[in-house]
Each structure stands twice: as structure tokens, then as C-alpha cells.
Coordinates of C-alpha atoms and ligand atoms in Angstrom, one line a residue:
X3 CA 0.0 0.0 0.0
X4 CA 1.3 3.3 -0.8
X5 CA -1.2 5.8 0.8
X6 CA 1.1 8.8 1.1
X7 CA 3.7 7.8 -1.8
X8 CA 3.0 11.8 -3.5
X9 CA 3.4 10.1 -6.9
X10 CA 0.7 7.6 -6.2
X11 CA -1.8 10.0 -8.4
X12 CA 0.3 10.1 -11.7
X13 CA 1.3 6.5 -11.5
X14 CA -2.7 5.7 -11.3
X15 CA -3.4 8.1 -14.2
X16 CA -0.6 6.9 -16.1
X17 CA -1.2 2.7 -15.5
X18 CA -5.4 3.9 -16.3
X19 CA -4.0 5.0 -19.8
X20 CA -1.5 2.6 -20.7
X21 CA -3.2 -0.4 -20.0
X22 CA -7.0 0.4 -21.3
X23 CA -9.0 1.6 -18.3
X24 CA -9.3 5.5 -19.1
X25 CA -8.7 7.6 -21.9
X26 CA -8.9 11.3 -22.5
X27 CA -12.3 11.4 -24.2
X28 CA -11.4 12.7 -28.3
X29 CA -8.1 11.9 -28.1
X30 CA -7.4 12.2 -31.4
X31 CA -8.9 15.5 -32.1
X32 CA -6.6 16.7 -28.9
X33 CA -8.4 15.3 -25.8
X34 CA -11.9 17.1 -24.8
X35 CA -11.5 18.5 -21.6
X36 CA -13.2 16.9 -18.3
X37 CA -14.6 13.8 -19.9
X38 CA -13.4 10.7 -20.5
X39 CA -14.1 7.1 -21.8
X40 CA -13.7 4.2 -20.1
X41 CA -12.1 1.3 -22.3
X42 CA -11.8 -2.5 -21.9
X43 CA -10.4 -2.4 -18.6
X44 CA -12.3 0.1 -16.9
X45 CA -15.4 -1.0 -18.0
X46 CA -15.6 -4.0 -16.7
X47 CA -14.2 -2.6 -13.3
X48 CA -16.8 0.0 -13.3
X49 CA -19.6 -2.6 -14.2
X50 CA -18.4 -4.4 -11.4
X51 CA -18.5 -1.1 -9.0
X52 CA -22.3 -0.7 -9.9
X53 CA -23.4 -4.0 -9.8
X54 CA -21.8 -4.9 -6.1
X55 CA -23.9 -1.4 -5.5
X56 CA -26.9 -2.5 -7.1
X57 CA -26.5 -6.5 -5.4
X58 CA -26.0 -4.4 -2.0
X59 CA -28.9 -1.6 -2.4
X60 CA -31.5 -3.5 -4.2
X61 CA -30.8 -7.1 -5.0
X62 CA -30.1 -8.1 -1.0
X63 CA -33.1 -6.2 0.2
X64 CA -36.6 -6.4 0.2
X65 CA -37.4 -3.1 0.9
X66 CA -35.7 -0.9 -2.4
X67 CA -36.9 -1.2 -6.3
X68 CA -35.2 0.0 -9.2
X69 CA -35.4 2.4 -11.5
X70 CA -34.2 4.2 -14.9
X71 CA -35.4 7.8 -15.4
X72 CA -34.9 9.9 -18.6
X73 CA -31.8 12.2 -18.6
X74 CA -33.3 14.9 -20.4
X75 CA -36.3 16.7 -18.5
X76 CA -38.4 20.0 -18.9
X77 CA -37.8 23.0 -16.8
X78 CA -40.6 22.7 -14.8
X79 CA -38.7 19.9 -12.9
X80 CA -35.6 21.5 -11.9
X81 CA -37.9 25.1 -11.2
X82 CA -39.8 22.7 -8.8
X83 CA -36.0 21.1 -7.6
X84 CA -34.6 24.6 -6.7
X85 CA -31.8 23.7 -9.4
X86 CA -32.2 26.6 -11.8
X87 CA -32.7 29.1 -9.2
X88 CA -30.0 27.8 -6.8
X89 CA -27.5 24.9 -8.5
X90 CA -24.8 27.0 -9.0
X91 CA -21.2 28.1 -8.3
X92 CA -19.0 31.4 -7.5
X93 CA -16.9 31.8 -10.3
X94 CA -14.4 34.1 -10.6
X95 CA -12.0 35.4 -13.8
X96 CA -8.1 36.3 -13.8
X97 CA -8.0 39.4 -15.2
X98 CA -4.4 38.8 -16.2
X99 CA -4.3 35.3 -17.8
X100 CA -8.2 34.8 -18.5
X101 CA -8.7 31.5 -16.4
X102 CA -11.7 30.8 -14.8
X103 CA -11.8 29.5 -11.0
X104 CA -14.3 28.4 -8.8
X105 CA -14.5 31.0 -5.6
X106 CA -14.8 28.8 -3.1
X107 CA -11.7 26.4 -4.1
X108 CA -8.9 28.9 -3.8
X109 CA -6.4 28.7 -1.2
X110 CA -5.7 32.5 -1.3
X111 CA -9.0 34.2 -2.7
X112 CA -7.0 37.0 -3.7
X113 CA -4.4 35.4 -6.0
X114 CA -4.9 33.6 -9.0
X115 CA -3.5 30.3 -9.2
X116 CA -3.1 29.5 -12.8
X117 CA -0.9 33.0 -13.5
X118 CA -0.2 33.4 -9.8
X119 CA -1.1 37.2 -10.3
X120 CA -2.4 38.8 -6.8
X121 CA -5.7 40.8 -6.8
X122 CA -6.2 40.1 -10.9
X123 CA -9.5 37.9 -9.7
X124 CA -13.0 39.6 -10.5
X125 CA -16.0 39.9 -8.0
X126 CA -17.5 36.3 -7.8
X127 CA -20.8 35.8 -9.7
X128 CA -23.3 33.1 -9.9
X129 CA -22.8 30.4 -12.3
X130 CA -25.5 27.9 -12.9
X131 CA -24.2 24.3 -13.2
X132 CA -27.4 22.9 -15.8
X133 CA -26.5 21.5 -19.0
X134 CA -29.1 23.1 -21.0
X135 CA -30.3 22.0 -25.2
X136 CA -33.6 22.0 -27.2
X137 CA -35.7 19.2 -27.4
X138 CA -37.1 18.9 -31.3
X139 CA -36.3 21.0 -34.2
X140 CA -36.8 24.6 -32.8
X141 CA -34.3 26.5 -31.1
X142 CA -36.9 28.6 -28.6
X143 CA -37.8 28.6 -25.1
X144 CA -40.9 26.8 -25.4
X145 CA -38.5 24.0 -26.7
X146 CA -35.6 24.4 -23.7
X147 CA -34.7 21.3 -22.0
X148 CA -31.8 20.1 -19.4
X149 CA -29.5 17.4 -19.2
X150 CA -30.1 16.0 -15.6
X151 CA -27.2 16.9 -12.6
X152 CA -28.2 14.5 -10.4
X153 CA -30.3 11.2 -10.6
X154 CA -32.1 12.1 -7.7
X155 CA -34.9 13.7 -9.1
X156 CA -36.0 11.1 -11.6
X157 CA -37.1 8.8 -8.5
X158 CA -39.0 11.8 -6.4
X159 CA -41.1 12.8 -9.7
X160 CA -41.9 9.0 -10.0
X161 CA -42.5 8.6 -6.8
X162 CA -46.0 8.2 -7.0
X163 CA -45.6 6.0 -9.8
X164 CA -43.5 3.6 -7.7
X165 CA -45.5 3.6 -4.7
X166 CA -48.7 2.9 -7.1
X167 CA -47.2 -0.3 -8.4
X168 CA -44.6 -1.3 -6.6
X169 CA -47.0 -2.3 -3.5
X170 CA -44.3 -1.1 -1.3
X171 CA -44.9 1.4 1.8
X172 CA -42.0 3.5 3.9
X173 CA -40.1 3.1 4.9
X174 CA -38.8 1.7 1.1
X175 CA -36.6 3.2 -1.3
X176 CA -36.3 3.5 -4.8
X177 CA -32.8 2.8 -6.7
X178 CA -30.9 4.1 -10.1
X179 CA -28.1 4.0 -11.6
X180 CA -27.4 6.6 -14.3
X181 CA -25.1 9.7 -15.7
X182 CA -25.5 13.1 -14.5
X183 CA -23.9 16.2 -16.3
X184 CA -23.0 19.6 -14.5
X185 CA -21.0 22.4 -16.1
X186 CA -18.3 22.1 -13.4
X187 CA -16.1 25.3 -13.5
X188 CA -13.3 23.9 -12.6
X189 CA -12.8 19.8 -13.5
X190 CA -10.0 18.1 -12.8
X191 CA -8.0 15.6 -10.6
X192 CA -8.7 12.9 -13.5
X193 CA -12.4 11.3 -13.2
X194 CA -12.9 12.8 -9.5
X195 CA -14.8 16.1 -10.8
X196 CA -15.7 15.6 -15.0
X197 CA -18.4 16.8 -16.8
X198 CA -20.4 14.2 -17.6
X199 CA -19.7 11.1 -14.6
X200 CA -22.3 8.5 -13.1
X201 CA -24.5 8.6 -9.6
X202 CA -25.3 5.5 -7.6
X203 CA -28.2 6.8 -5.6
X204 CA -31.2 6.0 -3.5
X205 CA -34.2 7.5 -2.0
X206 CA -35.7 6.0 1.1
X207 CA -38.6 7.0 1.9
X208 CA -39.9 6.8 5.8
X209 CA -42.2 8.0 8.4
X210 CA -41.3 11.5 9.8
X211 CA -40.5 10.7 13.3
X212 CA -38.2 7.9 12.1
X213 CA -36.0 9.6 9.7
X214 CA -32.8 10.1 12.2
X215 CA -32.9 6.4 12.9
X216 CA -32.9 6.1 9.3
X217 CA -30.2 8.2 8.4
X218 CA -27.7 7.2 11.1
X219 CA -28.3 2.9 9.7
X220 CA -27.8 4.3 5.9
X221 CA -24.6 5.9 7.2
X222 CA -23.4 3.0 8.7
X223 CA -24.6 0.7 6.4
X224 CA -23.0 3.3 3.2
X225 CA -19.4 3.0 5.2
X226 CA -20.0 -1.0 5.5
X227 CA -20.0 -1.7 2.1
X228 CA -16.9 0.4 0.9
X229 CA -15.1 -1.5 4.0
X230 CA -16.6 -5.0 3.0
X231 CA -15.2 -4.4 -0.8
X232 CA -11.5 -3.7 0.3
X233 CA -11.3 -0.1 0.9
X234 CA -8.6 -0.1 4.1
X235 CA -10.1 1.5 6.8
X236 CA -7.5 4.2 7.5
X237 CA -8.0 5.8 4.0
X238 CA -12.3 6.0 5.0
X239 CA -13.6 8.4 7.0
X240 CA -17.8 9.6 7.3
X241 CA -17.4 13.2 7.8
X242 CA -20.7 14.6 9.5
X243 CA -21.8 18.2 8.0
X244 CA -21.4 21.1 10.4
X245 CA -24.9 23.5 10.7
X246 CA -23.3 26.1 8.4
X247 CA -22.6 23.4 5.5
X248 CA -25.6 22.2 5.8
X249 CA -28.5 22.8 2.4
X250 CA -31.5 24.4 3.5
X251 CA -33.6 21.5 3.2
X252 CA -31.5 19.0 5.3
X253 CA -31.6 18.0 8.5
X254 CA -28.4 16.1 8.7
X255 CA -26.0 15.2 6.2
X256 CA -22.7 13.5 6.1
X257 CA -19.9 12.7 3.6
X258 CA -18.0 9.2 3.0
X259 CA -14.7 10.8 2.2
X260 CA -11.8 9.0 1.0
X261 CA -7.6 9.7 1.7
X262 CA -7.2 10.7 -2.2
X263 CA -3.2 11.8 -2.6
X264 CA -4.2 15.5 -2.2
X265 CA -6.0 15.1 0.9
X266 CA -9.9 13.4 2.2
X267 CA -12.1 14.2 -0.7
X268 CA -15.8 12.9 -0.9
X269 CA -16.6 10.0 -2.4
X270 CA -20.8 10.1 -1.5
X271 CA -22.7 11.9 0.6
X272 CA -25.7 10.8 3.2
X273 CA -28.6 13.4 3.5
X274 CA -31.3 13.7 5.6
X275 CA -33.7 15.6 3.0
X276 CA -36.8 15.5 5.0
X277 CA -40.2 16.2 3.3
X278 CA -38.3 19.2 1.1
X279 CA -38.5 17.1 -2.7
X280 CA -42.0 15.7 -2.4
X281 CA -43.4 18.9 -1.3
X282 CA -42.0 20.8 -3.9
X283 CA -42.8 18.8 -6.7
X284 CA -46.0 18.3 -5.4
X285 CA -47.1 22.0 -5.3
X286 CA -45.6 22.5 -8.4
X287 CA -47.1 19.6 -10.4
X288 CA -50.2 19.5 -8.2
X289 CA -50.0 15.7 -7.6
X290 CA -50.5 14.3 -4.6
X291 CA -47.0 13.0 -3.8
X292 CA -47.8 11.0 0.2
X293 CA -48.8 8.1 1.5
X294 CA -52.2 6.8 2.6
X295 CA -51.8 3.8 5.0
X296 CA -55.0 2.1 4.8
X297 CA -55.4 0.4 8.1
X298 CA -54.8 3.5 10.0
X299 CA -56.3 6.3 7.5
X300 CA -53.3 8.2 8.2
X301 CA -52.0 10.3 5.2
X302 CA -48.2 12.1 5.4
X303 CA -45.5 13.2 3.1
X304 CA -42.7 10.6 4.0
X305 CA -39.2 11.7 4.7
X306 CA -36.0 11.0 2.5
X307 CA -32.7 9.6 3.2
X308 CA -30.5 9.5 0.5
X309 CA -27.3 8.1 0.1
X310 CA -25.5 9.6 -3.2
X311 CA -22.3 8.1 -4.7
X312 CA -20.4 8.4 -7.9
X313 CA -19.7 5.1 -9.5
X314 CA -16.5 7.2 -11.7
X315 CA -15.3 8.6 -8.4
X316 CA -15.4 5.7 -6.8
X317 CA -14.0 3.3 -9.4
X318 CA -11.1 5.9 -9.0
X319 CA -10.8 5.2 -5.5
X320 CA -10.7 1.7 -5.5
X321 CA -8.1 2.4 -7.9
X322 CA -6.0 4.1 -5.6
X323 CA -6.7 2.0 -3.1
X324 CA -5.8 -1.3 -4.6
X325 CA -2.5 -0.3 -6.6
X326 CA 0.5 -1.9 -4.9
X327 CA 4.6 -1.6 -5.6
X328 CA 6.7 -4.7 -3.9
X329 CA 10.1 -5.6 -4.5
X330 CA 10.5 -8.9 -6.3
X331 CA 13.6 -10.8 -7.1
X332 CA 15.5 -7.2 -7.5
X333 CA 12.4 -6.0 -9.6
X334 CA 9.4 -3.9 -8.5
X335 CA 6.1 -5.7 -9.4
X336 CA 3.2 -3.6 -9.4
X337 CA -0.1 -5.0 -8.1
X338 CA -3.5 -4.0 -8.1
X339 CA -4.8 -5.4 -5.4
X340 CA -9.0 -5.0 -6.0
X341 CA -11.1 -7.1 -4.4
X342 CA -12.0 -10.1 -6.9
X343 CA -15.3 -9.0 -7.1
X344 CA -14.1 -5.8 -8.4
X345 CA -11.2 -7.1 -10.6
X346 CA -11.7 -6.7 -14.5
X347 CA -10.9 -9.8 -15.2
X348 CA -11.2 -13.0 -12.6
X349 CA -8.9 -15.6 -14.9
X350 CA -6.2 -14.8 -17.3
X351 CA -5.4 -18.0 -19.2
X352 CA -2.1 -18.2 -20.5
X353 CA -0.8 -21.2 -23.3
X354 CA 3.0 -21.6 -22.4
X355 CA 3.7 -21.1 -25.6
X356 CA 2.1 -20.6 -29.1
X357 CA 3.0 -24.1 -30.2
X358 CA -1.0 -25.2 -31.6
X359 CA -0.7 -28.4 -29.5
X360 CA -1.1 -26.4 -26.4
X361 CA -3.8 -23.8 -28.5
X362 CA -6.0 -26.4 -28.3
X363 CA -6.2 -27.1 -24.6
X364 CA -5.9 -24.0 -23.9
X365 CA -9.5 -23.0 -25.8
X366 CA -11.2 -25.7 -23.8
X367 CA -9.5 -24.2 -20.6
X368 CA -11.1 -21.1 -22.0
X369 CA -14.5 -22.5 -22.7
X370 CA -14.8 -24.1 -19.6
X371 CA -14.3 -20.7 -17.3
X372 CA -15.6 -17.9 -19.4
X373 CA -19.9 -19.0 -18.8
X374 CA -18.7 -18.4 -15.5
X375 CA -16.4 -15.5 -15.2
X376 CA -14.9 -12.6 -17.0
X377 CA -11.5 -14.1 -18.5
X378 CA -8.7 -13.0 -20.7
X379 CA -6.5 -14.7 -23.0
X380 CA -3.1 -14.2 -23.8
X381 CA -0.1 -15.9 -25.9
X382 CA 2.7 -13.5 -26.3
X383 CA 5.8 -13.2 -24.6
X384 CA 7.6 -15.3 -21.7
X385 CA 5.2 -16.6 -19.3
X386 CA 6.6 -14.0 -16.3
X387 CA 6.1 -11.1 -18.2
X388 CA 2.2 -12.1 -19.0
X389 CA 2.2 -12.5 -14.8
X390 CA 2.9 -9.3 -14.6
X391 CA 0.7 -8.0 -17.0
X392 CA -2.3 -9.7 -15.0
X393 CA -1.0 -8.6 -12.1
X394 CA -0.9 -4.8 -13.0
X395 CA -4.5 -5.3 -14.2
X396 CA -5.4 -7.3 -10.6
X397 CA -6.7 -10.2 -12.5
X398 CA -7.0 -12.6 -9.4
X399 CA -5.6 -15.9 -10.9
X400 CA -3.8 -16.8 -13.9
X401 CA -4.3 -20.6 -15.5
X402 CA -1.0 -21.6 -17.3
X403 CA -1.0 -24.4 -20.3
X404 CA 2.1 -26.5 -20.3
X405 CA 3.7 -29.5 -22.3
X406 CA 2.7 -31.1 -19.1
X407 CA -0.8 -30.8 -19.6
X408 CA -0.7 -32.9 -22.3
X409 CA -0.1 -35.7 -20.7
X410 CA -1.5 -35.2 -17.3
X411 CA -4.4 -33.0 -18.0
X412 CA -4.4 -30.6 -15.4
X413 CA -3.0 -26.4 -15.6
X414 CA -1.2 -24.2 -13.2
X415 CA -3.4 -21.7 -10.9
X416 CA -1.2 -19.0 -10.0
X417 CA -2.6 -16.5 -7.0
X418 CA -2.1 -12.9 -7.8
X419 CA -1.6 -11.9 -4.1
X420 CA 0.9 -14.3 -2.8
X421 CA 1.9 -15.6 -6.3
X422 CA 2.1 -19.1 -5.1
X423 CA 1.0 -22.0 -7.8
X424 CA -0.5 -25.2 -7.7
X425 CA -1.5 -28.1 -10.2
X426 CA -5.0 -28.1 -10.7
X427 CA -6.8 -31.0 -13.0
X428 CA -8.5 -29.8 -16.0
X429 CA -11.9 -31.3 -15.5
X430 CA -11.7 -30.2 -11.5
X431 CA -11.1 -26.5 -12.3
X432 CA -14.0 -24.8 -12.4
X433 CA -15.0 -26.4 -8.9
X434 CA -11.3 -25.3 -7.9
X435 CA -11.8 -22.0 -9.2
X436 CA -15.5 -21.5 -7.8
X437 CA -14.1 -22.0 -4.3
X438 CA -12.2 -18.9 -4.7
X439 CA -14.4 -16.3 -7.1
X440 CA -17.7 -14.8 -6.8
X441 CA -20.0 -16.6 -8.4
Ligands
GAP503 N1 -28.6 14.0 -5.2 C1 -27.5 14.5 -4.4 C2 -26.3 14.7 -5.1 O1 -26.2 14.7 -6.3 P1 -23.8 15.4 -4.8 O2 -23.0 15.4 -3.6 O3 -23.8 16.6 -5.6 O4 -25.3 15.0 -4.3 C3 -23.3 12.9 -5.2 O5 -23.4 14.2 -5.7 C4 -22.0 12.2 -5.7 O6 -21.9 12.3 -7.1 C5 -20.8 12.9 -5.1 O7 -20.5 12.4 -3.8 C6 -19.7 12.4 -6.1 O8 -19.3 11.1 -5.8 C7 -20.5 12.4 -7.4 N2 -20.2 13.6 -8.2 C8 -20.8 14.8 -8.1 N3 -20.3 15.7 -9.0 C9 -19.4 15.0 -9.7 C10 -18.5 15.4 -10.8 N4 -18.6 16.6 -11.3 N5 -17.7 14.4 -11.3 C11 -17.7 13.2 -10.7 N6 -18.5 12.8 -9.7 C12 -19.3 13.7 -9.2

């Protein structure tokens, strides 16, 4: 582990871009600023970041649904959100070099830290985060829509919709997985702040008087699951909101931050949003958004807890978290060490060499693992140099093909972590290897 090695961030960025898991959105044309793409390798570990989210939020419980809202939405939604009046940022301009900074992230608010010119910054003004674009052929304001900044809304305008066929009743939550878009002012730090990223986020619904109890297990339960997926618990912390930081509308809110190399940034955040949402779209909509519990007549506008994460940010972290420098045989093998349910790939099988009498094996070796698990394949090069490739990806095991399997049928499991091997027979390995993955 190599939490306070300073270069820890570039050699990240710099094994992301070599080996396939981020690249500099339109490269070619000169990179677009603030987004990116994920290729082969990072999608599969960010696929594997929502899903364990998705198994943990929704698939293991009873009591949360799913859902998958439109990104594009009219005005009248984000009116209703406060977002158009109030989703914005203090930006300021160097007066000197041009460069645009956001207020509130400047260590010396009277320097600019691009040019380094003192008292060159203009007065801050309001600048509103929305992604906005016309919906059909006409560019006018009847036509105006906006790319959503959080996924959050999606589940409180179909709240009603939920709770009508859903049969569910708080306290119960509704799940989704999606992109957002803001017009950050300043993005950076690689895929912690971008333009266009991805929310994990949930709405629980639940009865007023029960919504502290409610926050306090999603905040516990939120710092679980990061814990139970690897993150080491000195580089996790759940920062609770002092009064001053807190939005109007919440009662309580707290953030899961992470040790990033430039200091405990937040990964998601845990709000108490009390009735705030509902009630606002419900006077502007005028539908009823509450719930009518039929054996006791009652009628109230539930409370919300929501816990908010980025998948990107997080992937990022995990990242981070997992890469790994140790001194072997006079050489330094880098390691990711990811949880395997996070790991791109579970199983790199590896002929020994190209010769097609060990091809041929080697394809059945193949056939048998992939139904079950994300697998890679790879004949080039001496067999320790392809280790290392896996093990800079944090591909869990490697399954080598040797002249020796072709008279005793069985392969060599390698473990990425201690790098210990043992003979495994072919038609026992998916048993062996089940012991050992997630399913
Ligand atoms: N619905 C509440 C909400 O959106 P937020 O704190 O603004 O809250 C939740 O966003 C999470 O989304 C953050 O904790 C962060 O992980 C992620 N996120 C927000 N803005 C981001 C950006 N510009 N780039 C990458 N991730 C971002």
C-alpha cells in the first residue's frame, strides 16, 4: 500500500492510460476537456462497482426497487428542484491570464492560481451548473430542456408512480443508476470532478418521526459496504456536516470521504432531505405525492434519506486504493490489489507457448471458465512477463498451459496476491476456481 507515496496519483493516471481503463475522451482531435471514456479495462471494473452497488442496495433487500429515469427533463422539474434558481457556483476570472476559478476552491482568494497574479481575480458571480439543449427542431424557449445533474430527481417525480405499483410502503426506497452532467467550473483531478460522470443513488422513503434512525443505519450501512469491498479502513472516513454546511432542506448530512493523494475528498454523501422534494414537486405539479396507509387512515409526506455516490469517483478510488509496488527478485512488481469482485478480469489463461498443441487445450480451458467469469487470453511473450501484466490489471488468478498438460491434463493456478502456484486437473477446475471467485 502506498497511501502517502505523492506520486501515487500520476502512477494511477498513467497505468489507467497505458493499460486500457481511461482515456482522454477525443483523443485524437486533442483530448476534450473533463470527460473521459472508459475502455476494456475500466469498464468492466466500473460494471463491477455498480453491480456490487446494485447486489447491496437492491438485489439483498426487500425493501428498495429500481429504476431508470430519462436524462433529459423539462424546466418545470428543476424550477420545482430549486436547481435553476439555486444549482450553482461562484466563479471568478483572472483578469491577467483569462482562467476561470471556482470561488470557493482557492487557497488564497485574492491570488490567481493558474498566473499566480495577486488581486487580478473579478468579483465572484453566480454560475449555474445545468446543461441546457432544445428538445425537437426549434431552437426557442418553449422547446428548452436540461441534461439531468443528479439522478435524484427522476425517483421523487416517479414517486407516485412507484409507490402505485410497486405495492411497497415506507419506509422503502427507490434505486438508479445513471449519468449526470454539470458544467463544473473547474474539473479536474482525473475522473474525481468531470463533466459528464455516473451517480449510484437512492431515496428512502420513511415516516417523519423515524428519519434520524434512518439516516444514522444508511450511514453506517453506506461505510459498510466500501469497508466490506477492500477499501482499508485508515483511508475511509464519514465526515458529518457542520450547521453552516448544511443545504437548506437537510436535517443532517454526512460525507463518506476517502484519503485521495491530495488530501480526504468525498466520495458520496448521506442526506437527511426531510419532506423538502415531495413537497416541492407536489405543489408545483399538483399531484398528490404521500402516503395513505390504509389500516390507519393516516395520510403524510414521507421523509428522504438518500445516500449519493459516484460510480466514476469511486471506481477511481478503489483504484487508488488497490494499486500496490513490492520488491521482487530485485524488480518492483506492481499489483493491483481489487477485491475479486471488483477485478476486471477473474482468470487470465495463459498457453506456455504458441506451439497449436497447447492452442487447443488451452480453448477448452477457456471454454470451460468464461460462462462463469470474466477471463482473458493471452499468448505473447515469456510466461513471467504475462504475470505481470495480470497482475498490474489485478486479474486474481492466472491458468497456465504447459507440455505437461498434455499428458497429465491438469493447468497451473497462479494467486495474484501471494503468487504461489498449484496443479489443478483440468476437468476439477471450475470447482477449484468457484471456491475462490464470486459466483
Ligand atoms: N442527489 C444528491 C447529489 O447529487 P452530490 O454530492 O452533488 O449529491 C453525489 O453528488 C455524488 O456524485 C458525489 O459524492 C460524487 O461522488 C458524485 N459527483 C458529483 N459531482 C461529480 C462530478 N462533477 N464528477 C464526478 N463525480 C461527481
Amino acid at each position: 500500500m502506498l497511501p502517502n507515496d505523492e506520486t501515487l496519483f500520476d502512477k494511477v493516471v498513467n497505468l489507467s492510460k497505458r493499460r486500457g481503463f481511461v482515456f482522454q475522451s477525443a483523443e485524437i482531435y486533442g483530448g476534450f476537456r473533463s470527460t473521459y471514456d472508459y475502455g476494456p479495462l475500466g469498464v468492466l471494473l466500473l460494471r463491477n462497482v455498480k453491480e456490487q452497488w446494485w447486489r447491496s442496495m437492491v438485489q439483498l433487500r426487500h425493501d428498495v426497487v429500481g429504476l431508470d429515469a430519462s436524462i433529459l427533463s423539462p424546466p418545470a422539474v428543476w424550477q420545482a428542484s430549486g436547481h435553476l434558481a439555486n444549482f450553482s457556483d461562484p466563479m471568478v476570472d483572472c483578469r491577467e491570464c483569462g482562467a476561470r476559478h471556482r470561488q470557493d476552491k482557492l487557497d488564497d482568494p485574492n491570488a490567481c492560481p493558474s498566473c499566480g497574479k495577486s488581486g487580478s481575480l473579478t468579483e465572484a458571480r453566480e454560475f449555474n451548473l445545468m446543461f441546457k439543449t432544445h428538445a425537437g427542431p426549434m431552437v426557442e424557449s418553449a422547446a428548452e430542456v436540461y441534461l439531468r445533474p443528479e439522478t435524484a430527481q427522476g425517483m421523487f417525480i416517479n414517486f407516485a408512480n412507484v409507490l402505485n405499483t410497486s405495492r411497497k410502503k415506507p419506509p422503502f426506497g427507490i434505486a438508479q443508476i445513471g449519468k449526470s452532467f454539470r458544467n463544473e467550473i473547474t474539473p479536474g483531478n482525473f475522473v474525481f470532478r468531470t463533466r459528464e460522470f455516473e451517480q449510484m443513488e437512492m431515496e428512502f422513503f420513511v415516516p417523519p418521526e423515524d428519519s434520524d434512525e434512518w439516516y444514522r443505519y444508511w450511514c453506517g450501512a453506506r461505510m459498510d459496504w466500501y469497508l466490506d469491498l477492500g477499501m482499508p479502513e485508515d483511508r475511509l472516513r464519514l465526515r458529518e456536516h457542520d450547521a453552516d454546511e448544511l443545504s437548506h432542506y437537510s436535517t443532517g448530512t454526512s460525507d463518506v470521504e476517502f484519503a485521495f493523494p491530495w488530501g480526504w475528498d468525498e466520495l458520496e454523501g448521506i442526506a437527511n432531505r426531510t419532506d423538502f422534494d415531495l413537497k416541492r414537486h407536489a405543489e408545483s405539479s399538483g399531484t398528490k405525492l404521500e402516503y395513505h396507509d390504509p389500516a390507519s387512515g393516516e395520510r403524510y409526506v414521507p421523509h428522504v434519506i438518500e445516500p449519493a455516490a459516484g460510480a466514476t469517483r469511486t471506481a477511481m478510488a478503489f483504484l487508488m486504493a488497490a494499486y500496490d509496488e513490492e520488491e521482487v527478485n530485485d524488480d518492483v512488481r506492481t499489483v493491483l490489489r481489487l477485491d475479486h469482485r471488483l477485478a476486471p478480469y477473474k482468470v487470465a489463461v495463459l498457453p506456455l507457448s504458441k506451439k497449436p498443441e497447447l492452442i487447443e487445450p488451452s480453448n477448452e480451458v477457456l471454454g470451460l471458465l468464461q460462462p462463469h467469469w470474466m477471463c482473458d487470453y493471452d499468448q505473447t511473450q515469456a510466461i513471467g512477463r504475462r504475470y505481470r501484466r495480470q497482475d498490474e490489471i489485478g486479474t486474481p488468478y492466472c491458468v497456465t498451459i504447459d507440455f505437461d498438460t498434455l499428458e497429465d491434463r491438469a493447468v497451473t493456478v497462479r494467486d495474484r496476491d501471494s503468487m504461489t502456484q498449484e496443479r489443478v486437473p483440468i476437468d476439477g477446475l471450475v470447482d477449484h476456481m468457484a471456491g475462490r471467485l464470486p459466483a
